[in-house]
Short mmCIF file of C-alpha atoms and ligand atoms in Angstrom, two decimals:
data_model
loop_
_atom_site.label_atom_id
_atom_site.label_comp_id
_atom_site.label_asym_id
_atom_site.label_seq_id
_atom_site.Cartn_x
_atom_site.Cartn_y
_atom_site.Cartn_z
CA MET A 82 0.00 0.00 0.00
CA ARG A 83 2.76 2.37 0.96
CA ARG A 84 4.67 1.62 -2.19
CA TRP A 85 1.61 2.37 -4.30
CA PHE A 86 1.09 5.61 -2.51
CA ALA A 87 4.64 6.70 -3.16
CA LEU A 88 4.44 5.72 -6.83
CA SER A 89 1.13 7.44 -7.19
CA PHE A 90 2.53 10.61 -5.70
CA LEU A 91 5.50 10.53 -8.04
CA ALA A 92 3.30 9.82 -11.04
CA LEU A 93 1.01 12.72 -10.24
CA ALA A 94 3.93 15.05 -9.73
CA SER A 95 5.53 14.23 -13.05
CA LEU A 96 2.47 14.25 -15.29
CA GLY A 97 0.79 16.91 -17.33
CA PRO A 98 -2.77 18.05 -16.64
CA LEU A 99 -4.40 15.53 -19.01
CA ARG A 100 -3.27 12.51 -17.06
CA ALA A 101 -4.79 10.96 -13.98
CA ALA A 102 -3.17 8.36 -11.85
CA SER A 103 -4.91 5.82 -9.70
CA HIS A 104 -2.30 3.94 -7.74
CA GLU A 105 0.50 3.59 -10.25
CA GLU A 106 -1.74 3.20 -13.32
CA GLU A 107 -1.78 6.08 -15.77
CA VAL A 108 -4.67 6.83 -18.11
CA ASP A 109 -4.46 9.28 -20.99
CA LEU A 110 -7.65 11.27 -20.42
CA GLY A 111 -7.18 13.26 -23.62
CA MET A 112 -7.28 10.02 -25.56
CA MET A 113 -10.32 8.86 -23.56
CA THR A 114 -12.12 12.02 -24.70
CA ARG A 115 -11.19 11.37 -28.32
CA ILE A 116 -12.26 7.71 -28.13
CA ARG A 117 -15.60 8.72 -26.65
CA GLU A 118 -16.12 11.39 -29.28
CA GLU A 119 -15.39 9.04 -32.18
CA GLY A 120 -17.38 6.17 -30.61
CA PHE A 121 -20.51 8.15 -29.83
CA ALA A 122 -20.57 10.76 -32.61
CA ASN A 123 -19.33 8.72 -35.53
CA SER A 124 -20.25 5.14 -34.65
CA LYS A 125 -20.36 2.46 -37.33
CA VAL A 126 -21.22 -0.32 -34.91
CA MET A 127 -24.81 -0.77 -36.10
CA ASP A 128 -23.76 -0.71 -39.76
CA THR A 129 -21.33 -3.52 -39.02
CA ALA A 130 -23.96 -5.43 -37.05
CA GLU A 131 -26.45 -5.05 -39.88
CA GLN A 132 -23.99 -6.51 -42.38
CA LEU A 133 -23.27 -9.45 -40.11
CA THR A 134 -26.92 -10.23 -39.39
CA ASP A 135 -29.32 -9.04 -42.09
CA VAL A 136 -26.95 -9.20 -45.04
CA LEU A 137 -24.71 -12.17 -44.22
CA GLY A 138 -27.25 -14.08 -42.13
CA PRO A 139 -26.72 -17.01 -39.79
CA ARG A 140 -23.09 -18.12 -39.46
CA LEU A 141 -22.94 -21.74 -38.37
CA THR A 142 -19.39 -23.04 -38.13
CA GLY A 143 -18.43 -24.95 -41.25
CA SER A 144 -21.13 -23.31 -43.38
CA PRO A 145 -20.45 -21.30 -46.54
CA LYS A 146 -22.27 -18.39 -44.85
CA LEU A 147 -19.65 -18.25 -42.12
CA LYS A 148 -16.85 -18.35 -44.67
CA GLU A 149 -18.53 -15.38 -46.38
CA ALA A 150 -18.62 -13.58 -43.04
CA ASN A 151 -14.92 -14.37 -42.58
CA GLU A 152 -14.17 -12.81 -45.96
CA TRP A 153 -16.37 -9.79 -45.32
CA THR A 154 -14.88 -9.04 -41.89
CA LYS A 155 -11.36 -9.41 -43.31
CA SER A 156 -12.11 -6.93 -46.11
CA GLN A 157 -13.90 -4.54 -43.78
CA LEU A 158 -11.01 -4.48 -41.31
CA ALA A 159 -8.54 -3.98 -44.16
CA SER A 160 -10.67 -1.12 -45.55
CA TRP A 161 -10.38 0.63 -42.19
CA GLY A 162 -6.63 0.46 -42.55
CA LEU A 163 -5.82 -2.53 -40.39
CA ALA A 164 -2.72 -4.43 -41.40
CA ASN A 165 -2.22 -8.12 -42.04
CA ALA A 166 -5.95 -8.86 -42.34
CA HIS A 167 -6.20 -12.56 -43.07
CA LEU A 168 -8.06 -15.79 -42.39
CA ASP A 169 -6.29 -18.17 -40.06
CA PRO A 170 -7.42 -21.74 -40.82
CA TRP A 171 -8.01 -24.36 -38.15
CA GLY A 172 -9.46 -27.80 -38.14
CA PRO A 173 -10.62 -29.97 -39.65
CA PHE A 174 -13.89 -28.94 -38.04
CA GLY A 175 -16.13 -31.38 -39.85
CA ARG A 176 -19.13 -31.08 -42.12
CA GLY A 177 -20.85 -27.79 -42.79
CA TRP A 178 -24.63 -27.49 -42.63
CA THR A 179 -27.15 -24.97 -43.94
CA LEU A 180 -30.85 -24.68 -43.20
CA GLU A 181 -32.75 -23.77 -46.35
CA HIS A 182 -36.37 -24.30 -45.51
CA VAL A 183 -38.63 -25.50 -42.75
CA SER A 184 -42.38 -25.74 -42.60
CA VAL A 185 -44.30 -27.72 -40.04
CA ASP A 186 -48.09 -28.00 -40.19
CA MET A 187 -50.49 -30.02 -38.15
CA VAL A 188 -52.78 -31.67 -40.71
CA ALA A 189 -54.95 -33.83 -38.43
CA PRO A 190 -57.23 -33.40 -36.55
CA PHE A 191 -57.19 -30.24 -38.75
CA ARG A 192 -54.66 -28.11 -40.57
CA THR A 193 -52.74 -25.38 -38.77
CA PRO A 194 -49.18 -24.06 -39.01
CA LEU A 195 -46.69 -24.62 -36.19
CA ILE A 196 -43.42 -22.95 -35.23
CA ALA A 197 -40.39 -25.27 -35.27
CA PHE A 198 -36.74 -25.30 -36.37
CA PRO A 199 -34.42 -28.24 -37.06
CA LYS A 200 -31.30 -28.91 -35.04
CA ALA A 201 -28.10 -28.25 -36.95
CA TRP A 202 -26.40 -31.28 -38.49
CA THR A 203 -29.62 -33.25 -38.76
CA PRO A 204 -30.94 -34.19 -42.20
CA GLY A 205 -33.89 -32.68 -44.06
CA THR A 206 -36.98 -34.65 -44.92
CA GLY A 207 -36.23 -34.95 -48.65
CA GLY A 208 -39.51 -33.28 -49.58
CA VAL A 209 -42.95 -32.98 -48.00
CA VAL A 210 -43.67 -35.87 -45.65
CA LYS A 211 -46.53 -36.75 -43.33
CA GLY A 212 -46.54 -38.85 -40.20
CA LYS A 213 -48.50 -39.64 -37.09
CA VAL A 214 -47.31 -38.22 -33.81
CA VAL A 215 -46.48 -40.60 -30.99
CA ARG A 216 -45.16 -39.67 -27.58
CA VAL A 217 -42.71 -42.18 -26.19
CA SER A 218 -39.79 -42.17 -23.82
CA LEU A 219 -36.41 -42.98 -25.38
CA LYS A 220 -34.16 -42.48 -22.36
CA ASP A 221 -32.36 -45.79 -22.05
CA GLN A 222 -31.82 -49.21 -23.62
CA ASP A 223 -35.02 -50.58 -22.02
CA ASP A 224 -36.99 -47.85 -23.79
CA LEU A 225 -35.35 -48.73 -27.11
CA ASP A 226 -36.11 -52.46 -26.62
CA LYS A 227 -39.72 -51.62 -25.82
CA GLN A 228 -40.17 -49.44 -28.94
CA LYS A 229 -38.32 -51.68 -31.39
CA GLY A 230 -40.41 -52.26 -34.52
CA LYS A 231 -43.12 -49.77 -33.53
CA LEU A 232 -41.91 -46.39 -34.73
CA ALA A 233 -41.51 -46.65 -38.52
CA GLY A 234 -42.86 -43.52 -40.21
CA ALA A 235 -43.72 -41.92 -36.89
CA ILE A 236 -43.00 -38.39 -35.69
CA VAL A 237 -41.75 -38.98 -32.19
CA PHE A 238 -42.35 -36.50 -29.37
CA VAL A 239 -39.73 -37.49 -26.83
CA ASN A 240 -40.34 -35.06 -23.98
CA PRO A 241 -43.22 -34.42 -21.63
CA PRO A 242 -45.08 -31.14 -22.18
CA ARG A 243 -43.38 -28.11 -20.66
CA ILE A 244 -45.25 -26.59 -17.76
CA LEU A 245 -45.54 -22.90 -18.58
CA THR A 246 -46.23 -20.81 -15.54
CA ALA A 247 -46.89 -17.07 -15.44
CA PRO A 248 -43.68 -15.23 -16.34
CA ASP A 249 -41.95 -14.20 -13.12
CA LYS A 250 -38.97 -12.44 -14.69
CA ALA A 251 -38.73 -9.17 -16.54
CA LEU A 252 -38.15 -9.84 -20.22
CA PHE A 253 -35.39 -7.21 -20.34
CA LYS A 254 -33.07 -6.58 -17.44
CA ARG A 255 -30.16 -4.40 -16.43
CA TYR A 256 -27.94 -4.86 -13.40
CA SER A 257 -29.13 -2.87 -10.39
CA GLU A 258 -26.55 -1.11 -8.22
CA ASP A 259 -27.15 -3.73 -5.51
CA GLU A 260 -26.52 -6.58 -7.93
CA LEU A 261 -23.29 -4.99 -9.11
CA THR A 262 -22.18 -4.53 -5.50
CA ASP A 263 -22.89 -8.23 -4.90
CA LEU A 264 -20.99 -9.18 -8.01
CA ALA A 265 -17.99 -7.17 -6.84
CA HIS A 266 -17.83 -9.30 -3.69
CA PHE A 267 -15.78 -12.39 -4.17
CA GLU A 268 -17.62 -15.65 -3.84
CA VAL A 269 -16.09 -19.08 -3.62
CA SER A 270 -17.87 -20.77 -6.49
CA GLU A 271 -19.14 -24.22 -5.86
CA ARG A 272 -18.81 -26.00 -9.09
CA ALA A 273 -20.56 -29.32 -9.34
CA PRO A 274 -17.86 -31.94 -9.89
CA PHE A 275 -17.80 -33.19 -13.44
CA ASN A 276 -19.11 -36.73 -13.72
CA ARG A 277 -16.95 -38.26 -16.40
CA GLU A 278 -18.74 -41.61 -16.50
CA GLU A 279 -22.18 -40.09 -16.71
CA PHE A 280 -21.05 -37.76 -19.49
CA LEU A 281 -19.52 -40.62 -21.47
CA GLN A 282 -22.62 -42.76 -21.03
CA ARG A 283 -24.92 -39.97 -22.16
CA SER A 284 -22.78 -39.25 -25.19
CA ARG A 285 -22.65 -42.95 -26.14
CA PHE A 286 -26.39 -43.37 -25.67
CA GLN A 287 -27.04 -40.45 -28.03
CA LYS A 288 -25.01 -42.22 -30.68
CA LYS A 289 -26.89 -45.44 -30.10
CA LEU A 290 -30.20 -43.57 -30.21
CA ARG A 291 -29.38 -42.01 -33.58
CA ALA A 292 -28.57 -45.43 -35.01
CA PHE A 293 -31.78 -46.88 -33.53
CA LEU A 294 -33.97 -44.08 -34.93
CA ALA A 295 -32.40 -44.45 -38.36
CA ALA A 296 -32.78 -48.24 -38.37
CA GLU A 297 -36.39 -47.98 -37.22
CA LYS A 298 -37.07 -45.46 -40.01
CA VAL A 299 -38.50 -42.87 -37.64
CA LEU A 300 -39.64 -39.87 -39.68
CA ALA A 301 -38.64 -37.16 -37.22
CA LEU A 302 -37.93 -36.37 -33.62
CA VAL A 303 -39.53 -33.36 -31.94
CA GLU A 304 -38.81 -31.70 -28.61
CA PRO A 305 -40.16 -28.51 -27.00
CA SER A 306 -38.22 -25.24 -26.87
CA ASP A 307 -36.96 -24.36 -23.41
CA ARG A 308 -38.14 -20.78 -23.95
CA ASP A 309 -41.74 -19.75 -24.47
CA GLY A 310 -43.80 -17.12 -26.28
CA GLY A 311 -43.02 -18.68 -29.66
CA VAL A 312 -39.28 -18.41 -29.08
CA VAL A 313 -37.46 -21.51 -30.28
CA ARG A 314 -34.04 -22.15 -28.77
CA VAL A 315 -32.24 -24.62 -30.98
CA MET A 316 -28.63 -25.72 -31.31
CA GLY A 317 -27.07 -28.84 -32.80
CA GLY A 318 -27.96 -32.51 -33.05
CA GLY A 319 -27.09 -35.30 -35.44
CA SER A 320 -23.41 -35.41 -36.27
CA ARG A 321 -20.91 -33.28 -38.16
CA VAL A 322 -18.42 -36.13 -38.43
CA ALA A 323 -18.28 -37.39 -42.03
CA GLY A 324 -19.61 -40.92 -42.26
CA GLU A 325 -21.32 -40.85 -38.87
CA GLU A 326 -25.04 -41.56 -38.52
CA THR A 327 -26.98 -38.31 -38.20
CA GLY A 328 -30.27 -39.89 -37.14
CA PRO A 329 -33.56 -38.53 -38.51
CA THR A 330 -34.78 -34.94 -38.94
CA SER A 331 -34.82 -33.43 -35.44
CA LEU A 332 -36.93 -30.41 -34.64
CA VAL A 333 -37.37 -28.09 -31.69
CA MET A 334 -40.92 -26.74 -31.52
CA ALA A 335 -42.36 -23.67 -29.80
CA ALA A 336 -43.33 -24.89 -26.33
CA GLU A 337 -46.95 -23.75 -26.66
CA HIS A 338 -47.38 -25.67 -29.93
CA TYR A 339 -45.65 -28.74 -28.53
CA ASN A 340 -47.87 -28.69 -25.47
CA ARG A 341 -50.98 -28.33 -27.58
CA ILE A 342 -50.14 -31.49 -29.48
CA THR A 343 -49.41 -33.44 -26.31
CA ARG A 344 -52.82 -32.37 -24.96
CA LEU A 345 -54.52 -33.59 -28.14
CA LEU A 346 -52.69 -36.92 -27.75
CA ASP A 347 -53.88 -37.11 -24.14
CA GLU A 348 -57.40 -36.60 -25.51
CA LYS A 349 -56.76 -39.70 -27.67
CA LYS A 350 -56.92 -37.66 -30.86
CA GLU A 351 -54.84 -38.82 -33.78
CA VAL A 352 -52.40 -36.05 -34.62
CA GLU A 353 -50.68 -35.95 -37.97
CA LEU A 354 -47.97 -33.48 -38.99
CA GLU A 355 -46.73 -32.45 -42.41
CA LEU A 356 -43.05 -31.61 -42.49
CA ASP A 357 -40.85 -30.07 -45.13
CA VAL A 358 -37.27 -29.52 -44.01
CA GLN A 359 -34.54 -28.73 -46.50
CA ALA A 360 -31.04 -28.79 -45.08
CA THR A 361 -27.72 -29.22 -46.86
CA PHE A 362 -24.54 -30.80 -45.55
CA HIS A 363 -21.30 -29.36 -46.97
CA ASP A 364 -18.30 -31.64 -47.36
CA THR A 365 -15.95 -29.73 -49.65
CA ASP A 366 -14.12 -27.61 -47.06
CA THR A 367 -13.91 -29.19 -43.63
CA MET A 368 -11.60 -26.48 -42.29
CA ALA A 369 -12.82 -23.42 -40.39
CA TYR A 370 -11.26 -19.94 -40.19
CA ASN A 371 -10.68 -17.18 -37.66
CA THR A 372 -10.51 -13.62 -39.03
CA VAL A 373 -7.40 -11.82 -37.78
CA ALA A 374 -6.10 -8.26 -38.36
CA GLU A 375 -3.75 -5.81 -36.66
CA ILE A 376 -2.87 -2.25 -35.83
CA PRO A 377 0.94 -2.46 -35.77
CA GLY A 378 2.70 -1.32 -32.64
CA THR A 379 5.67 1.02 -32.36
CA ASP A 380 8.37 0.71 -29.68
CA LYS A 381 6.85 -2.52 -28.30
CA ALA A 382 5.58 -3.85 -31.64
CA ASP A 383 6.57 -7.42 -30.84
CA GLU A 384 4.19 -7.44 -27.87
CA LEU A 385 0.48 -7.92 -28.41
CA VAL A 386 -2.81 -6.76 -26.97
CA MET A 387 -5.63 -8.86 -28.35
CA LEU A 388 -9.37 -8.37 -28.50
CA GLY A 389 -12.11 -10.44 -30.01
CA ALA A 390 -15.49 -12.10 -30.08
CA HIS A 391 -16.90 -15.07 -31.94
CA LEU A 392 -18.18 -14.75 -35.46
CA ASP A 393 -20.00 -18.07 -35.60
CA SER A 394 -23.64 -18.38 -34.56
CA TRP A 395 -26.52 -20.81 -34.48
CA HIS A 396 -28.85 -21.02 -37.45
CA SER A 397 -32.46 -20.17 -36.55
CA GLY A 398 -31.90 -16.44 -36.10
CA THR A 399 -29.04 -14.34 -37.43
CA GLY A 400 -26.76 -14.59 -34.39
CA ALA A 401 -27.27 -10.92 -33.56
CA THR A 402 -26.68 -10.87 -29.81
CA ASP A 403 -24.66 -14.08 -29.95
CA ASN A 404 -22.40 -12.82 -31.20
CA ALA A 405 -22.58 -10.33 -34.07
CA ALA A 406 -22.84 -7.83 -31.20
CA GLY A 407 -19.41 -8.74 -29.83
CA CYS A 408 -17.83 -8.82 -33.29
CA ALA A 409 -19.33 -5.48 -34.28
CA VAL A 410 -18.09 -3.98 -30.98
CA ALA A 411 -14.56 -5.40 -31.27
CA MET A 412 -14.40 -4.25 -34.91
CA GLU A 413 -15.72 -0.83 -33.92
CA ALA A 414 -13.11 -0.58 -31.16
CA VAL A 415 -10.26 -1.00 -33.66
CA ARG A 416 -12.05 1.24 -36.18
CA ILE A 417 -12.19 3.98 -33.54
CA LEU A 418 -8.48 3.62 -32.79
CA LYS A 419 -7.61 3.63 -36.50
CA ALA A 420 -9.84 6.65 -37.14
CA LEU A 421 -7.99 8.52 -34.39
CA GLY A 422 -4.67 7.67 -35.98
CA VAL A 423 -3.50 6.00 -32.77
CA LYS A 424 0.06 4.71 -32.82
CA PRO A 425 -0.05 2.06 -30.12
CA ARG A 426 3.14 0.95 -28.42
CA ARG A 427 2.11 -2.72 -28.57
CA THR A 428 0.55 -4.31 -31.63
CA ILE A 429 -3.23 -4.54 -31.33
CA ARG A 430 -4.61 -7.73 -32.84
CA ILE A 431 -8.29 -8.43 -33.35
CA ALA A 432 -9.47 -12.03 -33.76
CA LEU A 433 -12.99 -13.06 -34.71
CA TRP A 434 -13.26 -16.68 -33.65
CA THR A 435 -15.29 -19.50 -35.11
CA GLY A 436 -16.39 -22.83 -33.61
CA GLU A 437 -17.06 -21.08 -30.30
CA GLU A 438 -20.52 -22.61 -30.06
CA GLN A 439 -19.08 -26.11 -30.42
CA GLY A 440 -16.61 -25.67 -27.55
CA LEU A 441 -14.38 -22.59 -28.07
CA LEU A 442 -12.79 -24.58 -30.88
CA GLY A 443 -11.43 -21.70 -33.00
CA SER A 444 -9.78 -19.82 -30.14
CA ARG A 445 -8.43 -23.04 -28.62
CA ALA A 446 -6.95 -24.04 -31.97
CA TYR A 447 -5.42 -20.57 -32.33
CA VAL A 448 -3.85 -20.79 -28.88
CA GLN A 449 -2.65 -24.34 -29.54
CA GLU A 450 -1.08 -23.26 -32.84
CA HIS A 451 0.37 -19.88 -31.88
CA VAL A 452 0.54 -19.48 -28.10
CA ALA A 453 1.03 -22.67 -26.11
CA SER A 454 0.38 -26.27 -27.01
CA ARG A 455 -0.75 -29.31 -25.13
CA PRO A 456 -0.38 -32.83 -26.49
CA GLU A 457 -3.34 -34.47 -28.22
CA PRO A 458 -5.17 -36.67 -25.71
CA LYS A 459 -3.99 -40.24 -26.15
CA ASP A 460 -6.80 -41.81 -24.21
CA ALA A 461 -9.77 -42.71 -26.44
CA ASP A 462 -12.22 -41.74 -23.71
CA GLU A 463 -10.65 -38.33 -23.43
CA ARG A 464 -10.93 -37.82 -27.15
CA GLU A 465 -14.56 -38.85 -26.99
CA LEU A 466 -15.14 -36.45 -24.13
CA GLY A 467 -13.85 -33.65 -26.26
CA PHE A 468 -11.10 -32.74 -23.81
CA THR A 469 -9.25 -31.14 -26.64
CA ARG A 470 -6.09 -29.73 -25.22
CA THR A 471 -7.31 -28.44 -21.87
CA ARG A 472 -4.98 -30.68 -19.93
CA GLY A 473 -1.57 -32.21 -20.24
CA PRO A 474 1.83 -30.53 -20.11
CA LEU A 475 1.91 -27.06 -21.56
CA THR A 476 4.60 -26.07 -24.05
CA PRO A 477 4.68 -22.29 -24.38
CA LYS A 478 5.60 -20.86 -27.79
CA PRO A 479 7.40 -17.53 -28.21
CA ALA A 480 4.08 -15.63 -28.49
CA HIS A 481 3.11 -16.86 -25.04
CA ALA A 482 5.49 -14.37 -23.46
CA LYS A 483 4.39 -11.60 -25.81
CA ILE A 484 0.59 -11.46 -25.44
CA SER A 485 -0.04 -8.91 -22.75
CA ALA A 486 -3.81 -9.45 -22.48
CA TYR A 487 -6.85 -10.63 -24.42
CA PHE A 488 -10.25 -8.91 -24.09
CA ASN A 489 -13.43 -10.70 -25.13
CA LEU A 490 -17.07 -9.61 -25.49
CA ASP A 491 -19.71 -12.32 -25.64
CA ASN A 492 -22.60 -11.81 -23.25
CA GLY A 493 -25.17 -10.32 -25.62
CA THR A 494 -26.16 -6.80 -26.55
CA GLY A 495 -26.04 -5.28 -23.03
CA LYS A 496 -23.66 -2.44 -22.30
CA VAL A 497 -20.49 -2.99 -20.30
CA ARG A 498 -20.96 -2.57 -16.56
CA GLY A 499 -17.45 -3.59 -15.61
CA VAL A 500 -15.02 -6.46 -15.94
CA TYR A 501 -14.05 -9.76 -14.33
CA THR A 502 -10.43 -10.03 -13.21
CA GLN A 503 -10.61 -13.81 -13.62
CA ARG A 504 -9.21 -14.02 -10.07
CA ASN A 505 -6.10 -12.11 -11.03
CA ALA A 506 -5.80 -9.76 -8.05
CA ALA A 507 -3.13 -7.72 -9.79
CA ALA A 508 -5.68 -6.81 -12.47
CA LEU A 509 -8.00 -5.15 -9.99
CA PRO A 510 -6.27 -1.79 -9.42
CA ILE A 511 -5.42 -1.56 -13.12
CA PHE A 512 -9.01 -2.10 -14.24
CA LYS A 513 -10.26 0.33 -11.59
CA ALA A 514 -7.97 2.99 -13.01
CA TRP A 515 -9.05 2.24 -16.57
CA LEU A 516 -12.73 2.37 -15.62
CA GLU A 517 -12.49 5.65 -13.76
CA PRO A 518 -12.97 7.87 -16.85
CA LEU A 519 -15.75 5.49 -18.05
CA GLN A 520 -17.79 5.44 -14.84
CA ASP A 521 -20.35 7.90 -16.12
CA LEU A 522 -21.07 5.41 -18.92
CA GLY A 523 -22.16 2.84 -16.33
CA ALA A 524 -18.95 0.81 -16.51
CA GLU A 525 -17.57 0.85 -12.99
CA THR A 526 -17.55 -2.60 -11.42
CA VAL A 527 -14.46 -4.76 -11.08
CA THR A 528 -14.99 -8.20 -9.63
CA ASN A 529 -12.31 -10.65 -8.66
CA ARG A 530 -14.62 -13.44 -9.74
CA SER A 531 -14.03 -15.59 -12.78
CA THR A 532 -16.47 -15.98 -15.59
CA GLY A 533 -16.57 -18.77 -18.11
CA GLY A 534 -18.31 -19.95 -21.21
CA THR A 535 -16.42 -18.10 -23.89
CA ASP A 536 -13.15 -17.52 -25.73
CA HIS A 537 -11.16 -15.67 -23.04
CA LEU A 538 -10.88 -19.09 -21.37
CA SER A 539 -8.68 -20.37 -24.19
CA PHE A 540 -6.06 -17.79 -23.15
CA ASP A 541 -6.69 -18.02 -19.41
CA ASN A 542 -6.26 -21.81 -19.64
CA VAL A 543 -2.66 -21.40 -20.81
CA GLY A 544 -1.69 -18.61 -18.40
CA VAL A 545 -2.17 -15.62 -20.72
CA PRO A 546 -4.40 -12.94 -19.16
CA GLY A 547 -7.81 -13.32 -20.81
CA PHE A 548 -10.80 -11.24 -19.76
CA GLN A 549 -14.52 -10.95 -20.35
CA PHE A 550 -16.63 -7.90 -19.53
CA ILE A 551 -19.65 -7.70 -17.23
CA GLN A 552 -22.61 -6.83 -19.47
CA ASP A 553 -26.24 -5.99 -18.76
CA GLN A 554 -28.28 -9.10 -19.43
CA ALA A 555 -30.87 -7.30 -21.60
CA ASP A 556 -33.16 -10.05 -23.03
CA TYR A 557 -30.34 -12.51 -23.64
CA GLY A 558 -31.51 -15.17 -21.20
CA THR A 559 -35.22 -14.69 -21.82
CA ARG A 560 -35.45 -14.23 -25.55
CA THR A 561 -32.35 -14.17 -27.74
CA HIS A 562 -29.67 -16.67 -26.64
CA HIS A 563 -29.48 -19.33 -29.40
CA THR A 564 -33.04 -18.59 -30.56
CA ASN A 565 -34.97 -17.78 -33.73
CA MET A 566 -35.40 -14.27 -32.31
CA ASP A 567 -31.68 -13.55 -32.06
CA VAL A 568 -31.98 -10.95 -34.81
CA TYR A 569 -30.92 -7.37 -35.55
CA ASP A 570 -33.93 -5.76 -33.84
CA ARG A 571 -32.80 -7.19 -30.50
CA LEU A 572 -29.55 -5.20 -30.66
CA GLN A 573 -29.43 -2.09 -28.47
CA LYS A 574 -27.61 0.64 -30.34
CA ASP A 575 -26.66 2.81 -27.35
CA ASP A 576 -25.35 -0.21 -25.48
CA LEU A 577 -23.19 -1.33 -28.38
CA MET A 578 -21.76 2.17 -28.86
CA GLN A 579 -20.90 2.26 -25.15
CA ALA A 580 -19.31 -1.20 -25.27
CA SER A 581 -17.22 -0.15 -28.28
CA VAL A 582 -15.90 2.89 -26.42
CA VAL A 583 -15.07 0.80 -23.34
CA MET A 584 -13.34 -1.87 -25.41
CA ALA A 585 -11.35 0.69 -27.40
CA ALA A 586 -10.31 2.35 -24.12
CA PHE A 587 -9.21 -0.94 -22.52
CA VAL A 588 -7.26 -2.02 -25.57
CA TYR A 589 -5.62 1.38 -25.84
CA ASP A 590 -4.71 1.45 -22.15
CA ALA A 591 -3.24 -2.06 -22.36
CA ALA A 592 -1.29 -1.22 -25.52
CA MET A 593 0.24 1.93 -24.00
CA ARG A 594 1.16 0.95 -20.43
CA ASP A 595 4.86 0.53 -19.69
CA ALA A 596 4.73 -3.03 -18.44
CA MET A 597 3.04 -6.13 -19.78
CA PHE A 598 -0.23 -6.96 -18.03
CA PRO A 599 0.47 -8.86 -14.77
CA ARG A 600 -0.19 -12.59 -14.92
CA LYS A 601 -1.49 -15.27 -12.62
CA PRO A 602 0.81 -18.23 -11.94
CA MET A 603 0.92 -20.71 -14.81
CA PRO A 604 -2.05 -23.07 -14.66
CA VAL A 605 -1.55 -26.53 -13.28
CA ASP A 606 -3.35 -29.52 -14.72
CA ARG A 607 -6.90 -29.55 -13.54
CA PRO A 608 -7.96 -32.97 -12.29
CA GLU A 609 -11.53 -32.58 -13.54
CA PRO A 610 -11.62 -30.38 -16.61
CA SER A 611 -14.92 -29.24 -17.95
CA PRO A 612 -15.91 -31.08 -21.09
CA SER A 613 -16.22 -29.45 -24.43
CA PRO A 614 -19.83 -28.99 -25.48
CA SER A 615 -18.79 -30.52 -28.78
CA ALA A 616 -18.43 -33.91 -27.17
CA SER A 617 -22.13 -34.46 -27.36
CA PRO A 618 -24.77 -32.50 -29.21
CA GLU A 619 -26.94 -32.83 -26.13
CA ALA A 620 -24.35 -31.30 -23.85
CA SER A 621 -24.81 -27.83 -22.50
CA PRO A 622 -22.01 -25.27 -22.67
CA SER A 623 -19.22 -25.60 -20.12
CA PRO A 624 -20.50 -24.71 -16.70
CA SER A 625 -19.62 -21.19 -15.70
CA PRO A 626 -18.30 -20.63 -12.20
CA SER A 627 -19.95 -17.26 -12.12
CA PRO A 628 -23.70 -16.79 -11.86
CA SER A 629 -24.95 -14.75 -14.75
CA PRO A 630 -23.41 -14.82 -18.16
CA ARG A 631 -23.90 -17.14 -21.05
CA ASP A 632 -21.82 -17.28 -24.15
ZN1 ZN B 725 -21.57 -16.48 -27.81
#
């Protein structure tokens, strides 16, 4: 404390009027003013977001649409004057998949349209097909034995109806001051231990189930959305591994429509659906690409400050809040710095990741290739679990010592309310100093907690400081996360402008400070790593040790 005080005193004494010092951390307030001016008066963030969502559309990893988005972001960054804009390949990822058409009608007891979307990497119906709805349980081998020979041509509803109670949560939410104060208090997170056996069994049963459904010639599988109000939350199913059984067409239906059909079945009515799903698998390019570009540094050009977000999305909406928002903000942050003619000391590198939704695959591959590598898992179980390079001895590459910090944005459209230190206590006073001139924008909370679920973990996992911001939840959890309503209209312009200013400020501060960003000790092998969501299409994203955000 005393040392800080002394340094702070010296810093204040030696600085001009445009600089403030909090502890020993200096912030160029003149530059903060210029960043704010460019970010609020001349913002392009919504133009970028519109291109990514309305014009380019959904960006599922492996799809031609995502490759187009890679090319567009590369060109856009280059047109703003960034250097070395390129696509960095990784993979092989597996098969691509594009949804072209879906229509689902109930045709008996009478005709009416229904809201449903297919899971990615499941096949289309090959034209208009009709089938009777049955509701059966397919949870274990006993269920499969019981249903053998009975399901040919059927549309199988596998879940019970969802009980929809009166909504008890606001659809759109911002952090209250009390909640931010709570978040700033450290909490020992109690993470449920990962059950390796259970995970393996579930993943193997899914494979067996797909083979069973295909052999039984089941027409389609339907499950209810876990959101309501017509919002369909749908991710992947089937398989993206070439040659692997995909199972039948698999749909997620609006909960209200799903429930209605289950009630008709309970009334002993015969329910028939007409389905037309057109989906294409792509097998020509099994690689995936991260978009990368730079603002070259000056006296510390060999050191890096990185920022990014993931470019890939799910397919039923246009991936607006997850995560065109983060990409548009990160791109806007570097556009602002370029527009101001900033000459950073360290090189600023933006990376727009892909494969995030399948388990942070693009950022992990980038880190493995360029930053620090771990051996491929030898154990077949580990490979099946998708423990791709999160454990095993770490071999740092030269870049490992040169990346000062990585800043990520991936919690929706909400403005930045602060930042997680990822339990790096040395980050706390630095972030507090950086946030001071941004407090009036609502960004003021620093928490020593960790947050998970997105690409900063790929850096944090190898001992490079990787951070994710605290963002207002907005309607991420209630309406947009992985849903058909994750579209442009759900983006909040003022929030995204604010986030762009904060991100530009953080990246600038990190690029200009004298020393590299302080690090935590190198990670030791975790005995129970969290599995990659890619290991099973039914798996949920890696559990986050912190309460709110989702990737
Ligand atoms: Zn995301």
